[in-house]
XYZ file of C-alpha atoms in Angstrom:
687
model
C -13.272 -42.930 -10.676
C -14.364 -42.915 -14.541
C -16.475 -39.643 -13.926
C -13.921 -37.993 -12.120
C -11.011 -38.825 -15.504
C -14.203 -38.193 -18.416
C -13.137 -34.673 -19.847
C -8.850 -35.432 -18.854
C -6.494 -36.379 -22.092
C -4.497 -38.864 -22.238
C -1.656 -37.567 -19.843
C -3.907 -34.935 -17.599
C -5.425 -39.063 -17.168
C -1.904 -39.720 -16.270
C -0.302 -37.030 -13.626
C -3.874 -37.418 -11.529
C -2.482 -41.469 -11.863
C 0.192 -41.012 -10.562
C 0.999 -40.746 -6.958
C 3.774 -41.767 -5.258
C 6.497 -39.870 -4.743
C 8.130 -36.631 -7.024
C 6.453 -35.204 -10.223
C 7.190 -33.296 -12.475
C 4.060 -31.857 -14.132
C 5.601 -29.327 -17.181
C 1.781 -27.243 -18.231
C 2.513 -25.579 -22.100
C -0.531 -22.625 -21.651
C -3.441 -23.634 -21.604
C -3.264 -26.998 -20.982
C -5.071 -27.655 -18.293
C -3.119 -26.942 -15.324
C -5.869 -26.203 -12.840
C -8.354 -28.943 -14.203
C -5.314 -31.681 -13.855
C -4.083 -30.504 -9.956
C -7.668 -29.533 -8.854
C -8.507 -33.313 -10.690
C -5.573 -34.073 -8.841
C -6.901 -33.532 -5.790
C -9.786 -35.015 -6.173
C -8.595 -38.266 -6.831
C -6.179 -38.371 -3.367
C -9.155 -37.860 -1.787
C -12.088 -39.771 -3.487
C -10.360 -42.408 -5.254
C -7.450 -43.273 -3.298
C -8.353 -42.943 0.463
C -6.248 -39.643 1.407
C -7.923 -38.313 3.999
C -8.213 -34.643 3.121
C -6.095 -32.999 6.176
C -2.772 -35.120 5.400
C -2.598 -33.074 1.352
C -1.063 -29.872 0.975
C -2.131 -27.125 -2.390
C -0.311 -24.740 -2.913
C 0.125 -22.013 -5.028
C 0.740 -17.455 -5.303
C -1.803 -15.639 -6.058
C -4.888 -15.766 -3.480
C -7.508 -15.655 -7.047
C -5.971 -18.163 -8.457
C -6.306 -20.309 -4.865
C -9.236 -19.712 -4.761
C -9.734 -20.535 -8.205
C -8.787 -23.767 -7.679
C -10.962 -23.698 -4.015
C -13.892 -24.485 -5.994
C -12.838 -25.800 -8.454
C -11.439 -28.626 -6.102
C -14.165 -28.701 -3.715
C -17.459 -29.212 -6.730
C -16.091 -32.628 -7.618
C -15.353 -33.640 -3.757
C -17.432 -35.649 -1.239
C -18.303 -33.505 1.078
C -16.474 -33.623 4.212
C -15.916 -31.713 7.126
C -12.023 -30.721 7.234
C -11.854 -28.770 3.714
C -7.981 -30.443 2.416
C -5.680 -27.385 2.211
C -5.278 -25.353 -0.367
C -3.309 -21.266 -0.080
C -0.782 -19.558 -1.153
C 2.528 -20.324 0.115
C 2.404 -16.852 2.419
C -1.316 -17.726 4.218
C 0.578 -21.111 4.530
C 3.401 -19.556 6.598
C 1.287 -17.033 8.504
C -1.530 -20.020 9.219
C 2.053 -22.508 11.058
C 3.567 -19.372 11.821
C -0.110 -17.906 14.006
C 0.676 -22.019 15.879
C 4.165 -22.048 16.019
C 5.422 -17.989 16.913
C 6.137 -18.437 19.932
C 9.285 -21.040 19.349
C 11.027 -18.088 18.547
C 9.603 -15.679 21.070
C 7.031 -13.829 19.994
C 3.088 -13.452 20.385
C 1.166 -15.656 17.310
C -0.767 -11.991 18.000
C 1.679 -10.149 15.437
C 0.212 -8.011 12.580
C 1.350 -7.853 8.291
C 2.616 -4.257 7.651
C 3.185 -4.068 3.197
C 4.730 -2.817 0.845
C 3.931 0.916 1.694
C 4.149 0.804 5.012
C 7.918 -1.243 5.088
C 8.790 1.719 3.081
C 7.603 4.619 5.236
C 10.369 1.633 8.704
C 12.814 1.689 6.148
C 12.699 5.726 5.585
C 12.297 6.136 9.242
C 15.727 4.674 10.035
C 17.451 5.843 7.085
C 16.529 9.593 8.312
C 17.523 8.596 12.264
C 20.314 6.478 12.087
C 21.351 6.669 8.462
C 21.392 10.998 7.528
C 24.225 10.549 4.969
C 22.435 7.063 3.000
C 21.920 8.241 -0.439
C 19.735 4.875 -1.140
C 16.089 5.381 -1.815
C 14.109 3.731 1.133
C 12.206 1.224 -1.477
C 16.017 0.812 -3.117
C 16.794 -0.540 0.213
C 13.267 -3.052 0.769
C 14.033 -4.513 -2.335
C 17.006 -5.418 -1.012
C 15.730 -6.468 2.122
C 13.608 -8.413 0.275
C 16.089 -10.262 -1.477
C 18.280 -10.910 1.527
C 15.239 -12.881 2.742
C 14.619 -14.733 -0.196
C 17.945 -15.369 -0.363
C 17.792 -16.724 2.903
C 20.686 -14.311 4.948
C 21.122 -13.037 8.284
C 21.652 -8.741 8.571
C 24.987 -10.946 10.213
C 25.471 -12.527 6.715
C 24.728 -9.580 4.372
C 27.377 -7.495 6.872
C 29.965 -9.571 6.323
C 29.670 -10.411 2.782
C 29.072 -6.298 2.056
C 32.233 -5.284 0.188
C 31.658 -1.315 -0.596
C 30.383 0.930 1.744
C 25.945 0.946 0.247
C 26.165 -2.832 1.119
C 27.600 -2.155 4.771
C 25.053 0.530 5.178
C 21.589 -1.747 4.507
C 23.248 -4.404 5.762
C 23.033 -1.523 9.089
C 19.682 -0.800 7.954
C 18.461 -4.412 7.560
C 19.436 -5.349 10.962
C 17.821 -1.623 12.090
C 15.033 -2.865 10.571
C 14.353 -6.768 12.357
C 14.939 -5.667 15.620
C 12.248 -3.109 14.976
C 9.108 -5.474 13.504
C 10.589 -7.599 16.445
C 9.818 -5.262 19.252
C 6.789 -3.682 17.161
C 5.607 -7.842 16.988
C 5.608 -6.905 13.265
C 6.292 -9.759 10.689
C 6.749 -8.062 7.042
C 4.889 -10.846 3.442
C 9.054 -12.590 3.517
C 8.565 -13.396 7.584
C 5.732 -14.571 6.568
C 8.045 -17.854 4.802
C 11.149 -17.348 5.800
C 9.913 -17.395 9.793
C 8.768 -20.363 8.988
C 11.429 -22.124 7.571
C 13.546 -20.887 10.521
C 11.329 -22.304 12.487
C 11.259 -25.914 10.949
C 15.362 -25.281 10.803
C 15.389 -24.774 14.451
C 13.032 -27.478 15.393
C 13.966 -30.249 13.282
C 10.889 -32.834 15.141
C 8.342 -29.777 14.229
C 9.378 -30.012 10.667
C 8.778 -33.801 10.399
C 5.490 -34.619 12.484
C 4.832 -31.020 10.325
C 5.815 -33.377 7.315
C 3.840 -36.368 8.613
C 0.591 -34.211 9.230
C 0.809 -33.153 5.195
C 2.482 -36.083 3.684
C 0.363 -35.813 -0.701
C 1.749 -32.081 -1.312
C 1.381 -30.261 -4.753
C 2.204 -27.167 -5.744
C 1.688 -24.341 -8.473
C 3.360 -22.762 -10.171
C 6.422 -23.724 -9.225
C 8.815 -21.997 -11.561
C 8.200 -18.918 -9.727
C 9.813 -20.318 -6.901
C 12.362 -19.251 -4.693
C 15.435 -20.420 -3.090
C 13.390 -19.785 0.514
C 10.354 -21.500 -1.647
C 12.484 -24.174 -2.740
C 14.422 -24.267 0.950
C 10.825 -24.483 2.795
C 8.863 -27.088 0.699
C 12.046 -29.718 1.363
C 11.551 -28.607 5.160
C 7.522 -29.624 4.454
C 9.152 -33.077 2.645
C 12.061 -34.671 4.867
C 8.720 -37.903 6.031
C 8.177 -38.111 2.254
C 8.591 -37.910 -1.337
C 5.197 -37.746 -2.749
C 5.926 -34.151 -4.016
C 4.215 -32.022 -7.069
C 4.457 -29.920 -8.834
C 2.601 -28.391 -11.125
C 3.790 -25.243 -14.175
C 6.300 -23.913 -16.446
C 9.658 -23.589 -17.552
C 8.526 -20.974 -20.937
C 6.152 -19.109 -18.364
C 9.344 -18.898 -15.428
C 9.263 -14.471 -16.258
C 9.785 -13.395 -11.934
C 13.419 -13.964 -12.619
C 13.641 -9.775 -11.314
C 11.466 -10.924 -8.035
C 13.911 -13.960 -6.908
C 11.613 -16.343 -8.923
C 14.692 -18.626 -9.497
C 13.172 -21.006 -13.123
C 16.872 -23.866 -11.789
C 13.874 -24.941 -8.809
C 12.278 -26.224 -12.837
C 15.296 -27.675 -14.595
C 16.739 -28.842 -12.067
C 13.586 -30.370 -9.570
C 14.866 -33.840 -11.512
C 17.856 -33.688 -9.899
C 16.790 -31.947 -6.156
C 13.856 -34.766 -5.565
C 15.032 -38.196 -7.203
C 13.510 -40.442 -9.539
C 11.105 -37.954 -10.192
C 8.219 -38.701 -13.140
C 8.391 -36.413 -16.125
C 4.892 -34.954 -17.521
C 4.484 -32.901 -20.128
C 1.142 -30.907 -20.570
C 0.512 -29.620 -24.673
C -3.018 -29.927 -25.841
C -3.811 -26.270 -25.526
C -7.350 -25.676 -25.080
C -7.330 -21.722 -25.062
C -5.808 -20.619 -27.944
C -5.842 -21.109 -31.681
C -3.034 -22.504 -34.045
C -2.197 -19.267 -35.652
C -1.452 -17.940 -31.878
C 0.122 -21.158 -31.629
C 2.182 -21.057 -34.228
C 4.173 -18.254 -32.885
C 4.359 -18.472 -29.920
C 5.964 -21.980 -30.513
C 8.681 -20.300 -32.938
C 8.716 -17.562 -30.781
C 10.036 -19.113 -27.603
C 12.616 -21.885 -29.852
C 14.796 -19.245 -28.984
C 15.256 -20.512 -26.388
C 18.326 -22.996 -24.847
C 17.595 -22.849 -20.842
C 14.028 -24.960 -21.685
C 13.038 -28.210 -21.746
C 11.616 -28.209 -25.172
C 7.331 -28.728 -25.444
C 5.125 -28.195 -28.085
C 1.602 -27.109 -28.068
C -0.388 -27.757 -29.696
C -3.814 -26.913 -30.514
C -7.116 -27.919 -30.672
C -9.364 -25.164 -31.605
C -7.947 -25.183 -35.096
C -6.102 -22.921 -37.268
C -8.186 -19.578 -37.137
C -7.334 -15.834 -37.457
C -3.467 -15.176 -38.212
C -2.708 -13.016 -36.772
C -1.751 -9.745 -37.258
C 1.107 -7.281 -36.381
C 1.081 -3.132 -37.221
C 2.974 -0.741 -37.707
C 1.878 2.977 -37.431
C 4.612 6.414 -36.966
C 4.175 7.160 -33.600
C 2.199 6.092 -30.729
C 0.339 8.696 -30.193
C -0.841 6.797 -34.019
C -0.639 3.493 -32.019
C -3.681 4.496 -29.342
C -6.019 5.976 -31.881
C -5.162 2.709 -33.947
C -5.584 0.335 -30.381
C -9.006 2.093 -29.859
C -10.767 1.735 -33.235
C -9.993 -1.974 -33.575
C -11.750 -2.201 -29.245
C -14.956 0.287 -30.624
C -14.682 -2.182 -33.781
C -14.438 -5.213 -31.686
C -17.243 -3.287 -29.216
C -19.741 -2.801 -31.517
C -19.331 -6.910 -32.843
C -20.974 -7.654 -29.337
C -17.718 -8.766 -28.719
C -17.481 -8.533 -24.251
C -15.583 -5.551 -23.038
C -13.393 -8.147 -21.026
C -12.781 -10.470 -23.295
C -10.540 -7.231 -24.580
C -7.299 -6.706 -23.482
C -3.460 -4.309 -23.662
C -0.580 -5.553 -22.837
C 2.595 -3.829 -22.549
C 6.016 -4.206 -21.692
C 7.233 -0.744 -20.255
C 4.379 0.463 -18.110
C 5.381 3.778 -19.161
C 3.620 3.032 -22.714
C -0.097 2.853 -20.892
C 0.198 7.347 -20.346
C -0.517 7.139 -24.308
C -3.040 4.940 -23.630
C -4.930 6.033 -22.093
C -4.958 9.456 -23.691
C -6.132 7.364 -26.878
C -8.771 4.996 -24.867
C -9.950 8.764 -23.477
C -10.298 10.364 -26.615
C -12.224 7.179 -28.282
C -14.290 7.542 -25.337
C -13.228 3.747 -24.668
C -13.921 2.636 -20.940
C -11.223 0.767 -19.236
C -9.406 -0.893 -16.279
C -5.573 0.035 -15.117
C -4.962 -3.631 -14.274
C -1.411 -2.890 -11.105
C -3.191 0.624 -10.851
C -3.110 2.225 -6.915
C -4.694 -0.209 -5.466
C -7.757 -0.546 -3.463
C -6.365 -0.599 0.158
C -3.511 1.621 -0.794
C -5.024 4.415 -1.178
C -4.676 7.134 1.460
C -8.201 7.330 2.862
C -8.057 2.962 3.578
C -4.488 2.478 4.494
C -5.304 5.373 8.015
C -8.770 2.867 8.812
C -6.573 -0.047 8.412
C -3.754 2.167 10.155
C -6.720 2.182 13.268
C -7.804 -1.213 13.656
C -3.696 -2.043 13.483
C -3.516 0.266 16.520
C -6.741 -1.799 18.330
C -5.283 -5.931 17.254
C -2.152 -4.729 18.573
C -0.957 -1.818 21.404
C 2.145 -3.065 20.803
C 2.207 -1.340 16.126
C 4.201 2.228 16.654
C 4.407 2.452 13.488
C 0.288 2.066 13.072
C -0.224 4.808 15.100
C 2.357 7.601 15.336
C -0.012 7.095 11.653
C -2.902 7.556 12.934
C -2.134 9.178 16.310
C -2.363 13.175 14.053
C -4.826 12.115 11.672
C -7.197 13.592 12.217
C -5.088 16.938 12.394
C -4.918 17.593 16.188
C -1.761 20.144 15.956
C 1.008 17.696 16.748
C 4.317 19.019 14.903
C 6.922 16.466 13.512
C 9.428 17.779 16.886
C 6.327 17.029 19.429
C 6.441 13.415 17.968
C 9.989 13.307 18.182
C 10.216 14.236 21.609
C 7.808 11.215 22.349
C 9.515 9.368 19.953
C 12.650 9.634 22.706
C 10.600 9.253 25.176
C 9.517 5.890 24.741
C 12.344 4.551 22.947
C 14.341 6.183 26.070
C 11.903 4.614 29.263
C 12.518 1.094 26.572
C 8.111 0.507 25.645
C 6.349 1.612 22.790
C 4.430 4.507 22.282
C 0.969 3.558 23.777
C 2.498 1.636 27.527
C 4.606 4.959 27.698
C 1.410 7.139 26.670
C -0.112 4.930 29.267
C 1.967 4.939 32.381
C 3.810 8.825 31.999
C 2.485 10.828 35.032
C 0.868 14.026 33.606
C 3.457 16.042 35.273
C 6.438 14.212 33.105
C 4.580 15.276 29.986
C 3.325 18.403 30.588
C 7.742 19.300 30.638
C 8.022 17.043 27.627
C 5.003 18.603 25.359
C 3.780 22.306 25.949
C 0.262 20.915 28.332
C -1.978 22.086 25.806
C -0.238 18.906 23.074
C -0.313 16.118 26.357
C -4.546 17.264 26.346
C -4.722 15.855 23.043
C -2.472 13.303 23.279
C -4.495 11.813 26.071
C -7.412 12.724 24.951
C -5.819 9.902 22.019
C -5.404 7.421 23.930
C -8.027 7.154 26.342
C -10.383 6.889 22.929
C -7.630 3.599 21.725
C -8.899 2.630 25.568
C -12.146 2.896 24.591
C -12.626 1.592 21.890
C -10.311 -1.563 22.611
C -13.565 -2.678 24.428
C -15.449 -2.992 22.245
C -13.316 -4.555 19.639
C -12.508 -7.191 21.821
C -16.419 -7.822 22.236
C -17.926 -7.187 19.172
C -15.932 -5.966 15.301
C -19.419 -4.983 13.398
C -19.984 -1.462 13.422
C -16.501 -1.038 15.191
C -15.830 0.960 11.905
C -18.899 2.909 13.208
C -17.457 3.289 16.914
C -14.166 4.122 15.318
C -15.546 6.801 13.282
C -17.650 9.265 16.131
C -15.015 8.407 17.889
C -12.494 10.133 16.432
C -14.791 12.571 13.931
C -13.332 10.804 10.552
C -15.812 11.275 7.827
C -15.436 15.839 8.076
C -11.078 15.047 8.312
C -11.737 12.954 5.189
C -13.995 15.485 3.221
C -12.944 18.499 3.602
C -9.380 16.821 1.207
C -9.131 16.950 -1.732
C -11.412 14.585 -3.747
C -13.865 14.699 -0.563
C -16.447 12.515 -1.842
C -14.138 9.702 -3.752
C -12.256 9.547 -0.411
C -15.520 9.110 1.434
C -17.229 6.654 -1.542
C -14.207 4.360 -0.324
C -14.798 4.508 2.778
C -18.210 4.018 2.589
C -16.633 0.203 0.581
C -14.204 -0.211 3.818
C -16.590 -0.818 5.809
C -19.654 -2.379 3.814
C -16.436 -5.418 3.262
C -15.454 -5.286 7.019
C -18.603 -5.802 7.835
C -19.331 -8.728 5.077
C -15.980 -10.564 6.560
C -18.047 -10.259 9.890
C -21.127 -10.944 9.631
C -20.906 -13.072 6.256
C -17.559 -14.437 6.370
C -17.678 -14.955 10.858
C -14.903 -13.641 9.999
C -13.672 -11.695 13.318
C -11.320 -7.992 13.051
C -7.650 -9.761 13.020
C -8.439 -11.987 10.324
C -9.837 -9.299 8.438
C -7.151 -7.822 8.628
C -5.120 -11.039 7.467
C -7.560 -11.106 4.133
C -6.368 -7.890 3.054
C -2.390 -7.998 3.934
C -2.706 -10.427 1.309
C -4.744 -9.635 -1.561
C -3.000 -8.950 -5.052
C -3.411 -6.520 -8.000
C -4.924 -10.085 -9.640
C -7.623 -9.862 -6.907
C -8.985 -6.801 -9.724
C -10.317 -7.891 -11.466
C -13.630 -8.343 -12.080
C -16.637 -6.732 -14.012
C -17.616 -5.147 -17.347
C -14.123 -2.898 -18.631
C -11.556 -4.036 -21.111
C -8.535 -4.523 -19.655
C -4.621 -2.057 -19.687
C -2.433 -3.470 -17.939
C 1.587 -4.903 -18.845
C 2.654 -8.655 -19.473
C 3.713 -9.920 -16.638
C 0.547 -8.864 -14.620
C -1.122 -10.651 -17.534
C 0.268 -13.568 -16.131
C -2.351 -16.468 -15.500
C -5.108 -14.575 -17.902
C -6.848 -14.917 -20.632
C -8.828 -13.172 -22.977
C -10.340 -13.674 -27.363
C -9.209 -10.582 -28.234
C -5.415 -8.918 -27.199
C -3.069 -6.473 -28.784
C 0.882 -5.738 -27.598
C 1.583 -2.961 -28.012
C 5.596 -1.306 -27.293
C 6.871 -4.438 -30.400
C 10.335 -2.551 -30.575
C 13.992 -3.593 -29.812
C 14.564 -2.128 -25.943
C 11.503 -2.351 -25.269
C 10.383 -5.149 -25.689
C 12.502 -7.101 -25.723
C 14.169 -5.108 -23.170
C 17.789 -4.100 -23.247
C 20.842 -3.565 -21.709
C 22.375 -3.828 -18.496
C 20.508 -6.327 -16.841
C 18.449 -7.094 -18.983
C 17.849 -11.869 -19.999
C 17.159 -11.540 -23.149
C 15.738 -15.465 -22.151
C 13.263 -14.412 -19.927
C 12.287 -12.263 -22.834
C 11.601 -14.355 -24.743
C 9.664 -16.140 -22.273
C 7.332 -12.705 -21.790
C 7.226 -12.929 -24.893
C 5.771 -16.159 -25.495
C 3.889 -15.492 -22.099
C 1.864 -12.446 -23.812
C 1.097 -14.114 -26.608
C -0.965 -16.882 -25.439
C -2.085 -15.061 -23.429
C -4.497 -14.353 -26.165
C -7.185 -17.258 -27.149
C -9.471 -16.171 -30.159
C -7.332 -13.087 -31.945
C -3.773 -11.256 -31.394
C -2.024 -8.385 -32.451
C 0.841 -6.931 -32.283
C 1.487 -3.633 -32.587
C 5.028 -1.204 -33.002
C 5.924 2.410 -33.718
C 8.204 3.861 -35.777
C 9.337 6.662 -32.753
C 8.632 7.120 -29.477
C 8.172 10.480 -26.904
C 10.192 8.360 -24.670
C 12.313 9.789 -21.290
C 11.531 13.060 -22.534
C 12.819 12.755 -25.629
C 11.493 11.556 -28.879
C 13.127 8.293 -30.418
C 13.696 6.452 -33.787
C 13.418 3.282 -33.828
C 13.454 -0.283 -34.623
C 10.827 -3.370 -34.832
C 11.145 -6.507 -31.876
C 13.395 -9.294 -32.804
C 10.444 -11.471 -31.046
C 9.082 -10.081 -34.582
C 10.888 -11.991 -36.493
C 11.155 -15.072 -34.612
C 8.221 -15.730 -34.095
C 7.587 -16.064 -37.387
C 6.148 -13.145 -38.261
C 7.890 -10.344 -40.381
C 10.791 -10.949 -43.230
C 14.207 -10.822 -41.085
C 17.395 -13.315 -39.564
C 16.425 -15.408 -37.270
C 19.301 -16.395 -34.834
C 18.793 -17.900 -31.673
C 21.072 -15.252 -28.872
C 23.456 -15.945 -26.709
C 21.740 -15.984 -22.997
C 23.073 -15.343 -19.403
C 20.771 -16.042 -15.995
C 22.683 -13.824 -14.380
C 22.077 -9.959 -13.550
C 22.577 -6.517 -12.090
C 22.882 -7.374 -7.828
C 24.218 -10.735 -8.301
C 26.947 -12.991 -6.327
C 30.223 -14.735 -8.615
C 33.366 -16.004 -7.795
C 35.906 -15.239 -10.654
C 39.045 -18.229 -9.622
C 41.148 -15.394 -9.383
C 39.666 -12.497 -8.588
C 37.585 -14.070 -5.546
C 33.801 -12.686 -5.228
C 32.174 -9.784 -6.530
C 29.179 -8.136 -6.765
C 27.568 -7.980 -10.824
C 26.415 -4.179 -11.386
C 26.228 -3.995 -15.122
C 25.142 -7.213 -18.101
C 25.878 -5.932 -22.045
C 25.987 -7.415 -25.171
C 29.527 -8.638 -26.271
C 29.309 -10.463 -29.931
C 27.973 -14.099 -29.144
C 28.740 -13.710 -25.521
C 28.260 -11.620 -23.262
C 29.940 -8.587 -20.572
C 29.382 -8.184 -16.157
C 30.423 -5.337 -15.579
C 31.593 -6.357 -11.474
C 32.712 -5.059 -7.666
C 35.855 -7.511 -6.727
C 36.308 -5.592 -3.003
C 35.832 -2.027 -4.630
C 38.689 -2.808 -7.558
C 35.262 -3.275 -11.054
C 36.428 -5.150 -13.682
C 34.712 -6.216 -17.327
C 34.630 -10.005 -17.742
C 32.659 -12.326 -19.485
C 29.740 -14.119 -18.243
C 31.866 -17.350 -19.165
C 34.568 -17.251 -16.750
C 32.362 -16.695 -13.874
C 29.953 -18.517 -11.870
C 26.898 -17.357 -9.914
C 27.095 -17.251 -5.761
């Protein structure tokens, strides 16, 4: 025990040794939360004697899970059963593989990603709701919002007040039916269906809770309503729940994260012990003073002050430029100066609040010949050729996956037009069969009466080749992609496409990843597809280059020297409809606390934005952080945002259409059953 606790400060030691009952560890930025949570896991196993299989540690990204696994396993004694330490979604995947039958579904499901989801929604709109003017991407986001709020299509339909909401409810219902029929699940389902199963089977929920009787949650401020309800199920047999998080770093309200989960943890779990980690081991005192001064303006927070262990350091700098081009040139020049001093490229990053600001920055870095990596750009697995290969592999694991088969049936081009494919689709639908099932059972005569004879021959050949590859896939995964390429002549097809050589390099990289998973990690085709479906933006962080990214993408990272551009009112913080000034301030706090030694905040006098040049004012955050002269005042805030359902004591329930400041309050534009009214936020409550 002495060895485990030797390198921990007093607060960290207290957190590690407090094992029974609910525990909230408020861990400020750079305060050693990963060290604390992994040491606590090692303490449970090696000092208290908790069996590894009785612990569950959940986080949000694969990168964080891998880091925590590496640290924890280095501290604990070798064990045949390692503790389960993974993301929420990976836990859901593992749970569903064992218990999906409770919902009457096969465990051989396929996980679809956001692009697949958008494609399915787009098809449903085209087939059933041609009059719908809402974009498939927006509909997909709304469906995700509903699932994370644990709302069924019927419940959404019953709550719908305007025609657009009714259309989305209808598409949501068809989307759910489509996933069920094709045995597909989306990311949200990994958690939602796990919760539904425990809701349907309380005995299983209790059994699962008894198995995992020591639970730890990382980044708790990022949890949403669905994850909270899942935790209630997982702690139904005990209260040994330790959550680690920072209310000052809650920056994902726009995607459903509920800051109230951490602020009200001690009310939701009785007799909670609260421990604050306030010693910062990352940033200099100068950086922390600016960050602390900024975040102190927020009202909705527990309250803590980070204390630096690294000395005063250099002052935080602010730089002013005439426009975005001058700003980019200045940033590039300063980065080159840092590189010339021997600073490692991956210790330098540039952050921005608004993605559109990356264009001028990228051009400036290119002109200065500064190599960079854009984090959050097109993911490797989202590239067309890789998506096609994945669809081929998905079809081999689930022949009922109409979505994947539809994507590949004409890749490479086989002369099958949209009309032909639509006829086959409709025939399969009429027969109440999947595409594959229909095409294997339909007679030649029937198929040739439906589509041209030459097209029927092509389709038959495609299905027969797929069946041949299925036999190979079931017996041996290694070399499967090579056989796939030979059978369908894939490489010549992609080589002839624009940027063909780059596409082939991407394909070779994909094959290497697949073969490594099969041979080195002893995986199979099914596990490979599940792993790549769970990849995230931060899994791109590797190699030697400077990084440019949004503030959101930087969460959890740290850099020796950091530049934040776009520090203008309207850009950082964002203002206007839907803006939440407290969340914007938390974003500012997150951005500043990524820096270890050098922090530069940049603003311009004008920017070319939305097709015109605009004169801008420097960000109010610069004054609030005490970095420039200006009045510092605590701004009002509202946790309500566009899309929220609210209740008014006279007008009843309505949906927020817009949020704007009104003096010391916020004004909401609310649709009450077709009647739109402007109401001050203090007169309504969120439903």
